Short mmCIF file of C-alpha atoms in Angstrom, two decimals:
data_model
loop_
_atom_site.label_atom_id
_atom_site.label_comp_id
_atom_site.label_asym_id
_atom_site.label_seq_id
_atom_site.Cartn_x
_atom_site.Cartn_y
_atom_site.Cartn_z
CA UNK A 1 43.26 31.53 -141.46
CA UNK A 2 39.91 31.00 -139.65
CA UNK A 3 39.48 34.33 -139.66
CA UNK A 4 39.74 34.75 -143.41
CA UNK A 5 37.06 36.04 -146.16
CA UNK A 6 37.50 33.24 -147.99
CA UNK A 7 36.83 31.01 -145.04
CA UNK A 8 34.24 32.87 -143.73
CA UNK A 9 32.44 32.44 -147.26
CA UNK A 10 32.71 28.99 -147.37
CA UNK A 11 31.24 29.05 -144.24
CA UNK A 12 28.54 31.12 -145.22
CA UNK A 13 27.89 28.98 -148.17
CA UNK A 14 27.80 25.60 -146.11
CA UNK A 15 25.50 27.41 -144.04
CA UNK A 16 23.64 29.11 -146.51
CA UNK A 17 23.13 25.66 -148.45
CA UNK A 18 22.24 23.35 -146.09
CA UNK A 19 19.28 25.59 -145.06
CA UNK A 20 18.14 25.14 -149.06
CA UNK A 21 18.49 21.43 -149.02
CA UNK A 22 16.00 21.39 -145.67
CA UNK A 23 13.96 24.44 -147.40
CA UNK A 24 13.34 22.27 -150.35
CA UNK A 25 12.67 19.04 -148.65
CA UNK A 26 9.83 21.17 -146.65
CA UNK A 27 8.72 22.20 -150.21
CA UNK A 28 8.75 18.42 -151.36
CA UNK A 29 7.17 17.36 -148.18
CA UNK A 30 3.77 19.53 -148.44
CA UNK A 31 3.23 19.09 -152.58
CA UNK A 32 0.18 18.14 -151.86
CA UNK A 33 -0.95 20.63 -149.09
CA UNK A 34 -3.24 22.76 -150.33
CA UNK A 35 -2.68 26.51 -149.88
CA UNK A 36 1.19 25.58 -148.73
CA UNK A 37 3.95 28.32 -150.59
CA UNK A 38 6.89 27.27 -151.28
CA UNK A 39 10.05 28.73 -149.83
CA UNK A 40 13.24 29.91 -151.46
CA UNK A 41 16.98 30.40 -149.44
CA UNK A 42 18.51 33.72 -151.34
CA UNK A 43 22.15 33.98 -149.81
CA UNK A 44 24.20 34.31 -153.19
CA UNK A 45 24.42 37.95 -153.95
CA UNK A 46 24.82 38.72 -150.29
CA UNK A 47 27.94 36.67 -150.09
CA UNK A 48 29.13 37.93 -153.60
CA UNK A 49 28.50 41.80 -151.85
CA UNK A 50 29.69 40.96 -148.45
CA UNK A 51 33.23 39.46 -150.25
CA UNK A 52 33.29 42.85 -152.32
CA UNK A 53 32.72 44.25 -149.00
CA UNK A 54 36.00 42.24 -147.51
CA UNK A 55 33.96 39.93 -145.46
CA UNK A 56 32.35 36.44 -146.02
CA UNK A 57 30.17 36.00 -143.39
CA UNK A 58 26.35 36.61 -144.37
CA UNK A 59 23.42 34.59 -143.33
CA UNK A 60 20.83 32.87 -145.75
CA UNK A 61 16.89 34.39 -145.90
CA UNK A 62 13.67 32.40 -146.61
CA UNK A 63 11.82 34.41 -148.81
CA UNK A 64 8.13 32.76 -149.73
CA UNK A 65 8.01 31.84 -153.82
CA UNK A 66 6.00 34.30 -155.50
CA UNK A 67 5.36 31.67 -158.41
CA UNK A 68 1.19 30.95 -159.29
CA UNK A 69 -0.56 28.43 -157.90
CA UNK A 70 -2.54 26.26 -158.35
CA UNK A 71 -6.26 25.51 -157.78
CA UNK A 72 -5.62 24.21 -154.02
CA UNK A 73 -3.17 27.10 -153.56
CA UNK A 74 -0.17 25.27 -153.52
CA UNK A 75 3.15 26.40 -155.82
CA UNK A 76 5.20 23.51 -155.26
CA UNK A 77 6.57 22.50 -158.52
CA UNK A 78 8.03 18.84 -158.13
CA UNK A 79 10.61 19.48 -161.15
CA UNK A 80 11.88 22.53 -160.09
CA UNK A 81 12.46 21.19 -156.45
CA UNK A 82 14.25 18.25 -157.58
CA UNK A 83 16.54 20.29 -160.35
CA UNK A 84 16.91 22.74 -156.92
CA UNK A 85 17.85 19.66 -154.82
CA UNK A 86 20.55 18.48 -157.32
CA UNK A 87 21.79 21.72 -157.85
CA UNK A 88 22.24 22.34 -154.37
CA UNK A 89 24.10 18.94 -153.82
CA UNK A 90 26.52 19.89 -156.24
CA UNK A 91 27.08 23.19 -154.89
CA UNK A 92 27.25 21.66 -151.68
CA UNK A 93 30.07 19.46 -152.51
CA UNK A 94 32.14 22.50 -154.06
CA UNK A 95 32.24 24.23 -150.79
CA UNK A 96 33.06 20.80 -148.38
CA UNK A 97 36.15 20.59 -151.21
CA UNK A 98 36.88 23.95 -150.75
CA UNK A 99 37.09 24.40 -147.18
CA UNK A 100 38.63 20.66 -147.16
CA UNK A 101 41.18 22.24 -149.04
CA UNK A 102 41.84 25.63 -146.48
CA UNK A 103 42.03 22.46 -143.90
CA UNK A 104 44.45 20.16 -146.14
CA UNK A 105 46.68 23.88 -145.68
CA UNK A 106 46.97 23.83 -142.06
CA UNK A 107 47.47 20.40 -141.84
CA UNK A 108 50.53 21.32 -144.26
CA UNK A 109 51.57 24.56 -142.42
CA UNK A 110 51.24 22.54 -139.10
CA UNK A 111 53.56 19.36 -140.18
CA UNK A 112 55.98 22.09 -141.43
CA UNK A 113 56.49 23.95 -138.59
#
């Protein structure tokens, strides 16, 4: 069970979005420093290929935004950080319910036995 693709993407996807949430609170954190780039986590269509591929496990990259900036230098945009932040909660919370419920199975399999 551990073992498991599904596991392994959950896994992956914990992983993947905790890194975002601290990614974006870096972003957040230096709005106003001039020159500063923000930073995206891409994990999603590594997971969806590595799943195709019969295995969950991928790790996250921080690839720098390559949206304009402005005068100082800086691309932080405050709305799309906080949609991103949001987002990422709820996504988040999908995958702790999800691998909640692979551990709610053992716990079954285990009281069975």
């Amino acid at each position: 069970m551990f073992g498991s693709v599904s596991f392994d993407a959950i896994s992956s996807a914990l992983d993947a979005l905790s890194l975002r949430q601290r990614t974006t609170a870096d972003n957040i954190a230096n709005l106003q420093t001039p020159g500063y780039l923000a930073k995206k986590v891409v994990f999603e269509d590594a997971l969806a290929a590595a799943v195709s591929g019969g295995s969950g496990a991928v790790s996250a990259t921080i690839a720098t935004s390559l949206e304009p900036t402005r005068l100082d230098g800086n691309n932080v945009n405050l709305d799309t950080e906080t949609l991103a932040n949001i987002d990422t909660g709820l996504r988040y919370e999908l995958a702790t319910r999800a691998m909640e419920g692979k551990f709610s199975s053992i716990r079954t399999a285990l009281g069975n036995a």
